[in-house]
Amino acid sequence: MTQSGRAGCMRIGVLALQGDFALHARVLEQCGVAAVEVRKPVELDEVDGLIMPGGESTTLLKLMDAWNFVPALEKFHSAGKPIFGTCAGLIILAREVESPKQFSLGLIDVTVERNAYGRQRESFEASGTVRLDTGPIQLEMVFIRAPRIRRVGPGVEVLAEHGGEPVMARQDRVLVATFHPELTDSTAVHRAFCDLVERSKTAS
Ligand code: GLN
């Protein structure tokens, strides 16, 4: 489907409780997709996929709890709707979180360690290859107090590495990245997520 054709039929939500949700919404609009800022669980009914942005996962968890987002997100995932988590969003989606241990949704079978790059390299940029369905592309990756993916379960496909470690992965309809694709000029990762949402919508 053409990008302009997408706009009429697909809506992607961006969890807008905390973090850099506005930038994700802007990139989605650049991809020709209607972006919806989601602040209440009921708003999930209006969207075909969801981006969970970076921010601070402990704060995000408190806000999610206050608005009772956990059961709503579990239902959203069970309904087969795709979710893309970046950085703090990935931490919330992981099966297991370390450093320190904290609650997570367990929607992708990975273990992540929070703030795992140490002080000197808390935030940095790197270039790497991302293996998208449309083929491999070279991407700038921005890491901000990023987690490290320490374990990947058998059902998880690694799509990109940095320093020999996974930094982007997918399990069925859950896509995660430890870096921030919304902070670079490329829209490729968001377009790949839009394609995943489009395929899921057609399949349902
Ligand atoms: N360090 C943050 C956390 O542990 C994540 C950072 C980010 O999302 N850029 O929640």
Coordinates of C-alpha atoms and ligand atoms in Angstrom, one line a residue:
M1 CA 0.0 0.0 0.0
T2 CA 1.2 3.5 -0.7
Q3 CA 2.2 5.7 2.2
S4 CA -0.7 8.1 1.5
G5 CA -3.0 5.1 1.3
R6 CA -1.9 4.1 4.8
A7 CA -3.1 7.3 6.4
G8 CA -6.8 6.7 5.8
C9 CA -6.9 3.2 7.3
M10 CA -4.3 2.8 9.9
R11 CA -3.9 4.5 13.3
I12 CA -0.9 3.9 15.5
G13 CA -0.9 5.0 19.2
V14 CA 2.0 6.4 21.1
L15 CA 1.9 5.9 24.8
A16 CA 1.9 9.5 26.0
L17 CA 2.3 9.2 29.8
Q18 CA 6.0 10.2 29.9
G19 CA 9.1 10.4 27.7
D20 CA 9.6 11.5 24.1
F21 CA 6.3 10.4 22.7
A22 CA 5.9 13.6 20.7
L23 CA 8.9 12.8 18.5
H24 CA 7.6 9.3 17.7
A25 CA 4.2 10.8 16.8
R26 CA 6.0 13.2 14.4
V27 CA 7.9 10.4 12.7
L28 CA 4.7 8.3 12.3
E29 CA 3.1 11.3 10.6
Q30 CA 6.2 11.5 8.3
C31 CA 5.5 7.9 7.4
G32 CA 2.0 8.9 6.4
V33 CA 0.3 7.3 9.3
A34 CA -2.2 8.9 11.8
A35 CA -0.5 9.0 15.2
V36 CA -2.7 9.0 18.3
E37 CA -1.3 10.0 21.7
V38 CA -2.7 7.4 24.1
R39 CA -3.2 8.6 27.7
K40 CA -6.0 6.3 28.8
P41 CA -6.4 2.6 28.4
V42 CA -9.7 3.0 26.5
E43 CA -7.9 4.9 23.8
L44 CA -6.1 1.7 22.9
D45 CA -9.3 0.5 21.3
E46 CA -8.9 3.2 18.7
V47 CA -5.4 2.1 17.4
D48 CA -4.0 -0.8 15.4
G49 CA -0.5 -0.7 17.0
L50 CA 1.3 1.1 19.8
I51 CA 4.7 2.6 20.4
M52 CA 6.0 2.7 23.9
P53 CA 8.7 5.4 24.0
G54 CA 11.9 5.9 25.9
G55 CA 11.8 7.8 29.2
E56 CA 12.2 6.5 32.7
S57 CA 10.8 3.1 33.2
T58 CA 10.1 3.4 36.9
T59 CA 8.1 6.6 36.4
L60 CA 6.4 5.1 33.4
L61 CA 5.4 2.1 35.5
K62 CA 3.9 4.3 38.3
L63 CA 1.8 6.2 35.7
M64 CA 0.8 3.0 34.0
D65 CA -0.3 1.6 37.3
A66 CA -2.2 4.7 38.2
W67 CA -4.2 4.5 35.0
N68 CA -4.6 0.7 35.1
F69 CA -2.7 0.2 31.8
V70 CA -1.3 -3.2 32.6
P71 CA -4.5 -5.3 31.9
A72 CA -5.3 -3.1 28.9
L73 CA -1.9 -3.7 27.3
E74 CA -2.1 -7.4 27.9
K75 CA -5.4 -7.5 26.2
F76 CA -4.0 -5.3 23.3
H77 CA -1.2 -7.8 22.8
S78 CA -3.5 -10.9 23.1
A79 CA -5.7 -9.3 20.4
G80 CA -2.6 -9.5 18.0
K81 CA -1.9 -5.8 17.8
P82 CA 1.8 -5.0 17.4
I83 CA 3.8 -3.1 20.0
F84 CA 7.1 -1.3 19.5
G85 CA 9.1 -0.5 22.7
T86 CA 12.2 1.7 22.6
C87 CA 14.6 1.9 25.6
A88 CA 12.3 2.4 28.6
G89 CA 9.5 0.9 26.5
L90 CA 11.6 -2.2 25.9
I91 CA 12.3 -2.4 29.7
I92 CA 8.5 -2.4 30.3
L93 CA 7.9 -5.1 27.7
A94 CA 10.7 -7.5 28.7
R95 CA 10.2 -10.8 30.4
E96 CA 12.8 -10.0 33.0
V97 CA 14.5 -6.8 34.2
E98 CA 17.7 -6.5 36.2
S99 CA 19.6 -3.8 38.0
P100 CA 17.4 -3.5 39.9
K101 CA 14.7 -6.1 39.4
Q102 CA 11.3 -4.5 38.6
F103 CA 7.9 -5.4 37.3
S104 CA 7.6 -5.9 33.5
L105 CA 4.9 -7.1 31.2
G106 CA 6.8 -10.1 29.9
L107 CA 5.6 -9.7 26.3
I108 CA 9.0 -10.4 24.7
D109 CA 11.3 -13.2 26.0
V110 CA 14.4 -11.1 26.8
T111 CA 16.2 -10.2 30.0
V112 CA 17.4 -6.6 30.1
E113 CA 19.8 -4.8 32.4
R114 CA 18.9 -1.1 33.0
N115 CA 21.4 1.7 32.7
A116 CA 24.0 -0.9 31.7
Y117 CA 26.6 1.0 29.8
G118 CA 28.2 2.7 32.8
R119 CA 28.8 6.3 33.4
Q120 CA 31.2 7.2 30.7
R121 CA 29.1 5.7 28.0
E122 CA 25.7 6.5 29.4
S123 CA 24.8 8.2 26.2
F124 CA 26.5 7.6 22.8
E125 CA 25.9 7.2 19.1
A126 CA 26.9 4.3 17.0
S127 CA 26.4 3.1 13.4
G128 CA 25.1 -0.4 12.8
T129 CA 23.2 -2.7 10.4
V130 CA 19.5 -3.4 11.0
R131 CA 18.1 -6.4 9.3
L132 CA 14.6 -5.3 8.2
D133 CA 12.1 -7.4 6.3
T134 CA 12.9 -5.2 3.3
G135 CA 16.6 -5.9 3.6
P136 CA 19.6 -4.8 5.7
I137 CA 20.1 -1.0 6.2
Q138 CA 22.9 1.0 7.8
L139 CA 21.5 3.2 10.7
E140 CA 22.7 5.7 13.2
M141 CA 21.7 4.6 16.6
V142 CA 21.4 6.9 19.6
F143 CA 21.7 5.3 23.0
I144 CA 20.6 7.3 26.1
R145 CA 21.1 5.7 29.5
A146 CA 20.2 2.6 27.5
P147 CA 19.5 -0.9 28.8
R148 CA 21.5 -3.9 27.5
I149 CA 19.7 -7.0 26.3
R150 CA 21.5 -9.8 28.4
R151 CA 19.4 -12.8 27.3
V152 CA 17.3 -13.6 24.2
G153 CA 14.8 -16.4 24.3
P154 CA 14.5 -19.0 21.5
G155 CA 11.5 -17.3 19.9
V156 CA 13.2 -14.0 19.6
E157 CA 14.8 -12.8 16.4
V158 CA 17.7 -10.4 16.7
L159 CA 17.5 -7.6 14.1
A160 CA 20.6 -5.5 15.0
E161 CA 23.7 -5.7 17.2
H162 CA 26.1 -3.3 18.6
G163 CA 29.4 -4.5 20.0
G164 CA 28.2 -8.1 19.4
E165 CA 25.2 -7.6 21.6
P166 CA 21.5 -7.4 20.5
V167 CA 20.1 -3.9 20.3
M168 CA 17.0 -4.5 18.3
A169 CA 14.8 -7.7 18.4
R170 CA 11.4 -9.0 17.6
Q171 CA 9.1 -11.7 18.9
D172 CA 6.0 -12.1 16.7
R173 CA 4.3 -8.8 17.0
V174 CA 6.5 -7.2 19.6
L175 CA 9.4 -5.2 18.3
V176 CA 12.0 -3.6 20.7
A177 CA 15.1 -1.4 20.4
T178 CA 17.6 -0.3 23.1
F179 CA 18.3 2.9 21.0
H180 CA 16.1 5.8 19.9
P181 CA 15.2 5.7 16.2
E182 CA 13.0 8.8 16.6
L183 CA 16.1 10.9 17.2
T184 CA 17.7 10.4 13.8
D185 CA 16.7 11.5 10.3
S186 CA 15.9 8.0 9.1
T187 CA 12.3 6.8 9.3
A188 CA 13.2 3.2 8.3
V189 CA 12.5 1.6 11.7
H190 CA 9.2 3.3 12.1
R191 CA 8.2 2.3 8.5
A192 CA 9.1 -1.3 9.4
F193 CA 6.8 -1.1 12.4
C194 CA 4.0 0.5 10.3
D195 CA 4.4 -2.5 7.9
L196 CA 4.1 -4.9 10.8
V197 CA 0.9 -3.1 11.9
E198 CA -0.4 -3.1 8.4
R199 CA 0.2 -6.9 8.0
S200 CA -1.4 -7.7 11.4
K201 CA -4.4 -5.6 10.5
T202 CA -4.8 -7.4 7.2
A203 CA -4.4 -10.8 8.9
S204 CA -7.1 -10.1 11.6
Ligands
GLN1 N1 17.5 4.5 31.9 C1 16.0 4.5 31.6 C2 15.3 3.4 32.4 O1 16.0 2.6 33.0 C3 15.8 4.3 30.1 C4 16.4 5.4 29.3 C5 15.6 5.7 28.1 O2 14.5 5.3 27.8 N2 16.3 6.5 27.2 O3 14.2 3.4 32.5

